[in-house]
PDB file of C-alpha atoms and ligand atoms in Angstrom:
ATOM      1  CA  UNK A   1      -3.840  26.819  -9.096  1.00  0.00           C
ATOM      2  CA  UNK A   2      -6.770  27.225  -7.320  1.00  0.00           C
ATOM      3  CA  UNK A   3      -9.054  25.075  -9.941  1.00  0.00           C
ATOM      4  CA  UNK A   4      -6.480  22.328 -10.634  1.00  0.00           C
ATOM      5  CA  UNK A   5      -7.746  18.836  -9.478  1.00  0.00           C
ATOM      6  CA  UNK A   6      -5.650  16.012  -9.634  1.00  0.00           C
ATOM      7  CA  UNK A   7      -7.396  12.316  -9.765  1.00  0.00           C
ATOM      8  CA  UNK A   8      -4.290   9.946  -8.459  1.00  0.00           C
ATOM      9  CA  UNK A   9      -4.436   6.246  -9.185  1.00  0.00           C
ATOM     10  CA  UNK A  10      -2.894   2.989 -10.116  1.00  0.00           C
ATOM     11  CA  UNK A  11      -4.620   3.028 -13.290  1.00  0.00           C
ATOM     12  CA  UNK A  12      -3.189  -0.778 -13.706  1.00  0.00           C
ATOM     13  CA  UNK A  13      -5.486  -0.628 -16.631  1.00  0.00           C
ATOM     14  CA  UNK A  14      -7.429   2.610 -16.746  1.00  0.00           C
ATOM     15  CA  UNK A  15     -10.977   1.104 -16.929  1.00  0.00           C
ATOM     16  CA  UNK A  16     -14.649   2.677 -18.211  1.00  0.00           C
ATOM     17  CA  UNK A  17     -15.208   3.320 -14.349  1.00  0.00           C
ATOM     18  CA  UNK A  18     -12.080   5.367 -14.598  1.00  0.00           C
ATOM     19  CA  UNK A  19     -12.760   7.769 -17.848  1.00  0.00           C
ATOM     20  CA  UNK A  20     -16.321   8.538 -16.538  1.00  0.00           C
ATOM     21  CA  UNK A  21     -14.872   9.473 -13.057  1.00  0.00           C
ATOM     22  CA  UNK A  22     -11.971  11.815 -15.735  1.00  0.00           C
ATOM     23  CA  UNK A  23     -15.148  12.928 -17.515  1.00  0.00           C
ATOM     24  CA  UNK A  24     -16.837  14.044 -14.359  1.00  0.00           C
ATOM     25  CA  UNK A  25     -14.484  15.672 -13.045  1.00  0.00           C
ATOM     26  CA  UNK A  26     -13.372  17.086 -16.043  1.00  0.00           C
ATOM     27  CA  UNK A  27     -16.743  18.702 -16.489  1.00  0.00           C
ATOM     28  CA  UNK A  28     -16.408  20.463 -12.846  1.00  0.00           C
ATOM     29  CA  UNK A  29     -12.711  21.772 -12.812  1.00  0.00           C
ATOM     30  CA  UNK A  30     -10.997  23.329 -15.557  1.00  0.00           C
ATOM     31  CA  UNK A  31      -8.109  21.940 -15.465  1.00  0.00           C
ATOM     32  CA  UNK A  32      -7.108  17.876 -14.138  1.00  0.00           C
ATOM     33  CA  UNK A  33      -4.402  16.420 -13.730  1.00  0.00           C
ATOM     34  CA  UNK A  34      -4.682  12.050 -13.847  1.00  0.00           C
ATOM     35  CA  UNK A  35      -1.413  11.349 -11.928  1.00  0.00           C
ATOM     36  CA  UNK A  36      -0.623   7.686 -12.324  1.00  0.00           C
ATOM     37  CA  UNK A  37       1.469   6.767  -8.795  1.00  0.00           C
ATOM     38  CA  UNK A  38       5.228   4.938  -9.816  1.00  0.00           C
ATOM     39  CA  UNK A  39       4.730   3.291  -6.343  1.00  0.00           C
ATOM     40  CA  UNK A  40       7.599   0.330  -6.109  1.00  0.00           C
ATOM     41  CA  UNK A  41       6.091  -1.413  -3.061  1.00  0.00           C
ATOM     42  CA  UNK A  42       3.032  -2.726  -5.655  1.00  0.00           C
ATOM     43  CA  UNK A  43       4.341  -4.541  -8.824  1.00  0.00           C
ATOM     44  CA  UNK A  44       1.713  -3.701 -11.964  1.00  0.00           C
ATOM     45  CA  UNK A  45       0.516  -5.781 -14.571  1.00  0.00           C
ATOM     46  CA  UNK A  46       1.227  -2.640 -16.796  1.00  0.00           C
ATOM     47  CA  UNK A  47       4.073  -0.487 -16.989  1.00  0.00           C
ATOM     48  CA  UNK A  48       4.125   3.373 -15.664  1.00  0.00           C
ATOM     49  CA  UNK A  49       4.998   4.266 -19.420  1.00  0.00           C
ATOM     50  CA  UNK A  50       2.205   1.859 -20.593  1.00  0.00           C
ATOM     51  CA  UNK A  51      -0.299   3.357 -18.382  1.00  0.00           C
ATOM     52  CA  UNK A  52       0.963   6.682 -19.150  1.00  0.00           C
ATOM     53  CA  UNK A  53       0.444   6.321 -22.900  1.00  0.00           C
ATOM     54  CA  UNK A  54      -3.311   4.416 -22.553  1.00  0.00           C
ATOM     55  CA  UNK A  55      -4.620   7.503 -19.802  1.00  0.00           C
ATOM     56  CA  UNK A  56      -2.745  10.081 -22.706  1.00  0.00           C
ATOM     57  CA  UNK A  57      -4.775   8.274 -25.610  1.00  0.00           C
ATOM     58  CA  UNK A  58      -8.311   8.035 -23.834  1.00  0.00           C
ATOM     59  CA  UNK A  59      -8.271  11.089 -22.723  1.00  0.00           C
ATOM     60  CA  UNK A  60      -7.501  12.984 -25.304  1.00  0.00           C
ATOM     61  CA  UNK A  61     -10.523  14.809 -26.158  1.00  0.00           C
ATOM     62  CA  UNK A  62     -10.650  16.409 -23.469  1.00  0.00           C
ATOM     63  CA  UNK A  63      -8.604  19.922 -23.248  1.00  0.00           C
ATOM     64  CA  UNK A  64      -8.392  20.311 -19.567  1.00  0.00           C
ATOM     65  CA  UNK A  65      -7.194  17.222 -19.023  1.00  0.00           C
ATOM     66  CA  UNK A  66      -3.162  16.202 -18.353  1.00  0.00           C
ATOM     67  CA  UNK A  67      -1.648  13.278 -17.794  1.00  0.00           C
ATOM     68  CA  UNK A  68       1.678  12.881 -15.539  1.00  0.00           C
ATOM     69  CA  UNK A  69       3.041  10.276 -13.096  1.00  0.00           C
ATOM     70  CA  UNK A  70       4.030  10.978  -9.277  1.00  0.00           C
ATOM     71  CA  UNK A  71       6.115   9.788  -6.953  1.00  0.00           C
ATOM     72  CA  UNK A  72       6.146  10.096  -2.930  1.00  0.00           C
ATOM     73  CA  UNK A  73       3.652  11.570  -0.812  1.00  0.00           C
ATOM     74  CA  UNK A  74       0.113  12.701  -2.824  1.00  0.00           C
ATOM     75  CA  UNK A  75       0.246  15.542  -0.831  1.00  0.00           C
ATOM     76  CA  UNK A  76       3.965  16.946  -1.876  1.00  0.00           C
ATOM     77  CA  UNK A  77       3.176  16.215  -5.536  1.00  0.00           C
ATOM     78  CA  UNK A  78      -0.185  18.324  -4.559  1.00  0.00           C
ATOM     79  CA  UNK A  79       1.968  20.944  -3.359  1.00  0.00           C
ATOM     80  CA  UNK A  80       4.361  20.911  -6.689  1.00  0.00           C
ATOM     81  CA  UNK A  81       1.206  21.283  -8.542  1.00  0.00           C
ATOM     82  CA  UNK A  82      -0.303  24.532  -6.393  1.00  0.00           C
ATOM     83  CA  UNK A  83      -3.428  22.126  -6.506  1.00  0.00           C
ATOM     84  CA  UNK A  84      -5.409  21.759  -3.486  1.00  0.00           C
ATOM     85  CA  UNK A  85      -8.730  19.341  -4.697  1.00  0.00           C
ATOM     86  CA  UNK A  86      -8.045  16.039  -4.699  1.00  0.00           C
ATOM     87  CA  UNK A  87     -10.569  13.997  -6.851  1.00  0.00           C
ATOM     88  CA  UNK A  88     -11.214  10.239  -5.732  1.00  0.00           C
ATOM     89  CA  UNK A  89     -13.757   7.592  -7.450  1.00  0.00           C
ATOM     90  CA  UNK A  90     -16.203   6.384  -5.174  1.00  0.00           C
ATOM     91  CA  UNK A  91     -18.116   2.735  -6.247  1.00  0.00           C
ATOM     92  CA  UNK A  92     -19.754   0.862  -3.491  1.00  0.00           C
ATOM     93  CA  UNK A  93     -19.185   0.616   0.559  1.00  0.00           C
ATOM     94  CA  UNK A  94     -16.844  -1.340   0.622  1.00  0.00           C
ATOM     95  CA  UNK A  95     -14.572   1.790  -0.815  1.00  0.00           C
ATOM     96  CA  UNK A  96     -15.815   3.361   1.338  1.00  0.00           C
ATOM     97  CA  UNK A  97     -13.265   2.598   4.575  1.00  0.00           C
ATOM     98  CA  UNK A  98      -9.875   2.707   2.712  1.00  0.00           C
ATOM     99  CA  UNK A  99     -11.434   6.170   0.996  1.00  0.00           C
ATOM    100  CA  UNK A 100     -11.758   7.436   4.222  1.00  0.00           C
ATOM    101  CA  UNK A 101      -8.866   6.494   5.728  1.00  0.00           C
ATOM    102  CA  UNK A 102      -7.104   8.379   2.433  1.00  0.00           C
ATOM    103  CA  UNK A 103      -8.179  11.365   2.832  1.00  0.00           C
ATOM    104  CA  UNK A 104      -8.264  11.665   6.394  1.00  0.00           C
ATOM    105  CA  UNK A 105      -4.597  10.725   6.140  1.00  0.00           C
ATOM    106  CA  UNK A 106      -4.041  13.359   3.161  1.00  0.00           C
ATOM    107  CA  UNK A 107      -5.936  16.278   4.998  1.00  0.00           C
ATOM    108  CA  UNK A 108      -4.239  15.826   8.108  1.00  0.00           C
ATOM    109  CA  UNK A 109      -0.629  16.180   6.333  1.00  0.00           C
ATOM    110  CA  UNK A 110      -2.195  18.787   4.277  1.00  0.00           C
ATOM    111  CA  UNK A 111      -4.923  20.383   5.892  1.00  0.00           C
ATOM    112  CA  UNK A 112      -5.883  22.478   3.151  1.00  0.00           C
ATOM    113  CA  UNK A 113      -6.555  19.599   0.658  1.00  0.00           C
ATOM    114  CA  UNK A 114     -10.026  18.541  -0.031  1.00  0.00           C
ATOM    115  CA  UNK A 115     -10.993  14.916  -1.275  1.00  0.00           C
ATOM    116  CA  UNK A 116     -13.770  15.067  -3.470  1.00  0.00           C
ATOM    117  CA  UNK A 117     -15.347  11.562  -4.207  1.00  0.00           C
ATOM    118  CA  UNK A 118     -17.209  11.196  -7.484  1.00  0.00           C
ATOM    119  CA  UNK A 119     -19.911   8.367  -8.318  1.00  0.00           C
ATOM    120  CA  UNK A 120     -19.398   6.886 -11.786  1.00  0.00           C
ATOM    121  CA  UNK A 121     -22.331   5.616 -13.756  1.00  0.00           C
ATOM    122  CA  UNK A 122     -23.842   2.492 -12.133  1.00  0.00           C
ATOM    123  CA  UNK A 123     -23.163   0.766 -14.747  1.00  0.00           C
ATOM    124  CA  UNK A 124     -19.160   0.714 -13.879  1.00  0.00           C
ATOM    125  CA  UNK A 125     -19.723   0.721  -9.923  1.00  0.00           C
ATOM    126  CA  UNK A 126     -19.103  -3.350  -9.962  1.00  0.00           C
ATOM    127  CA  UNK A 127     -15.945  -2.655 -12.052  1.00  0.00           C
ATOM    128  CA  UNK A 128     -11.867  -2.817 -10.893  1.00  0.00           C
ATOM    129  CA  UNK A 129      -8.796  -2.781 -12.300  1.00  0.00           C
ATOM    130  CA  UNK A 130      -7.793  -6.270 -10.724  1.00  0.00           C
ATOM    131  CA  UNK A 131     -10.973  -7.893 -11.904  1.00  0.00           C
ATOM    132  CA  UNK A 132     -10.129  -6.655 -15.530  1.00  0.00           C
ATOM    133  CA  UNK A 133      -6.893  -8.597 -15.375  1.00  0.00           C
ATOM    134  CA  UNK A 134      -8.126 -11.389 -14.069  1.00  0.00           C
ATOM    135  CA  UNK A 135     -11.020 -11.771 -16.302  1.00  0.00           C
ATOM    136  CA  UNK A 136      -8.349 -11.247 -19.565  1.00  0.00           C
ATOM    137  CA  UNK A 137      -5.999 -13.462 -18.187  1.00  0.00           C
ATOM    138  CA  UNK A 138      -8.133 -16.387 -17.742  1.00  0.00           C
ATOM    139  CA  UNK A 139      -9.126 -15.877 -21.294  1.00  0.00           C
ATOM    140  CA  UNK A 140     -12.572 -14.054 -21.232  1.00  0.00           C
ATOM    141  CA  UNK A 141     -13.373 -10.575 -23.206  1.00  0.00           C
ATOM    142  CA  UNK A 142     -12.927  -7.372 -21.407  1.00  0.00           C
ATOM    143  CA  UNK A 143     -14.373  -5.130 -23.962  1.00  0.00           C
ATOM    144  CA  UNK A 144     -17.016  -4.008 -22.080  1.00  0.00           C
ATOM    145  CA  UNK A 145     -14.889  -2.820 -19.251  1.00  0.00           C
ATOM    146  CA  UNK A 146     -11.972  -0.884 -21.149  1.00  0.00           C
ATOM    147  CA  UNK A 147     -11.807   1.958 -23.223  1.00  0.00           C
ATOM    148  CA  UNK A 148     -10.768   0.054 -27.041  1.00  0.00           C
ATOM    149  CA  UNK A 149      -7.210   0.907 -26.672  1.00  0.00           C
ATOM    150  CA  UNK A 150      -6.999  -0.319 -23.323  1.00  0.00           C
ATOM    151  CA  UNK A 151      -8.302  -3.799 -24.757  1.00  0.00           C
ATOM    152  CA  UNK A 152      -5.814  -3.735 -27.556  1.00  0.00           C
ATOM    153  CA  UNK A 153      -3.060  -3.345 -25.095  1.00  0.00           C
ATOM    154  CA  UNK A 154      -4.508  -6.091 -23.192  1.00  0.00           C
ATOM    155  CA  UNK A 155      -5.021  -8.365 -25.801  1.00  0.00           C
ATOM    156  CA  UNK A 156      -1.550  -8.142 -26.632  1.00  0.00           C
ATOM    157  CA  UNK A 157      -0.461  -8.489 -23.554  1.00  0.00           C
ATOM    158  CA  UNK A 158      -2.399 -11.954 -22.717  1.00  0.00           C
ATOM    159  CA  UNK A 159      -0.997 -13.342 -25.985  1.00  0.00           C
ATOM    160  CA  UNK A 160       2.801 -12.764 -25.610  1.00  0.00           C
ATOM    161  CA  UNK A 161       2.464 -14.185 -22.037  1.00  0.00           C
ATOM    162  CA  UNK A 162       0.605 -17.164 -23.742  1.00  0.00           C
ATOM    163  CA  UNK A 163       3.162 -17.951 -26.093  1.00  0.00           C
TER     164      UNK A 163
HETATM  165  O1  PNS B 201      -5.220   3.239  -7.220  1.00  0.00           O
HETATM  166  P1  PNS B 201      -5.147   3.411  -6.365  1.00  0.00           P
HETATM  167  O2  PNS B 201      -4.531   2.051  -6.043  1.00  0.00           O
HETATM  168  O3  PNS B 201      -6.356   2.965  -5.483  1.00  0.00           O
HETATM  169  O4  PNS B 201      -4.978   4.685  -5.828  1.00  0.00           O
HETATM  170  C1  PNS B 201      -4.092   4.365  -4.389  1.00  0.00           C
HETATM  171  C2  PNS B 201      -3.137   6.181  -4.174  1.00  0.00           C
HETATM  172  C3  PNS B 201      -1.984   6.073  -5.356  1.00  0.00           C
HETATM  173  C4  PNS B 201      -4.070   7.285  -4.299  1.00  0.00           C
HETATM  174  C5  PNS B 201      -2.182   6.272  -2.899  1.00  0.00           C
HETATM  175  O5  PNS B 201      -2.017   4.700  -2.925  1.00  0.00           O
HETATM  176  C6  PNS B 201      -1.354   7.323  -2.910  1.00  0.00           C
HETATM  177  O6  PNS B 201      -1.522   8.549  -2.514  1.00  0.00           O
HETATM  178  N1  PNS B 201      -0.297   6.952  -3.084  1.00  0.00           N
HETATM  179  C7  PNS B 201       1.308   7.836  -3.435  1.00  0.00           C
HETATM  180  C8  PNS B 201       1.850   7.971  -1.317  1.00  0.00           C
HETATM  181  C9  PNS B 201       0.633   8.293  -0.465  1.00  0.00           C
HETATM  182  O7  PNS B 201       0.616   9.834  -0.377  1.00  0.00           O
HETATM  183  N2  PNS B 201      -0.015   8.364   0.685  1.00  0.00           N
HETATM  184  C10 PNS B 201      -1.165   8.890   1.072  1.00  0.00           C
HETATM  185  C11 PNS B 201      -0.799   8.336   2.385  1.00  0.00           C
HETATM  186  S1  PNS B 201      -0.578   7.388   3.443  1.00  0.00           S
END
């Protein structure tokens, strides 16, 4: 489908920054697939099912947005979905080098693929899932960094690991 865009990532866990990018992308593309990676080489803090459930819950208000899991090469997944637009969030200059490599590698593997970079609101530019996890693990309040459903999940997880 010509106007389908795919927003891939680990979303471990999804943050307000991710949600901001999803909202922006959904205003541009009538169909958006938020694609959660099943990357076995990373050890995520949240299971694939947890991330899928959280993303479904926080995106249910957007009618054109679907959440799926993908494994293997992203360009193969795009082809399967008949999509050629990749969405990536770009926060700061520090993101650029990795994103630049990723976009050019994907373009090399699939020349018709275009990566569209969206900047989240500036209040989220410092935000990352890794930091949210660290703040939560050390007992800090993550309420202003993640949607309420994600916060509840994080709190449950922290309670269990403190037992
Ligand atoms: O949220 P992240 O961890 O920055 O997302 C990275 C992701 C999932 C987009 C990237 O690791 C990815 O595309 N993985 C699938 C394998 C692949 O196609 N890699 C790109 C060519 S090396």
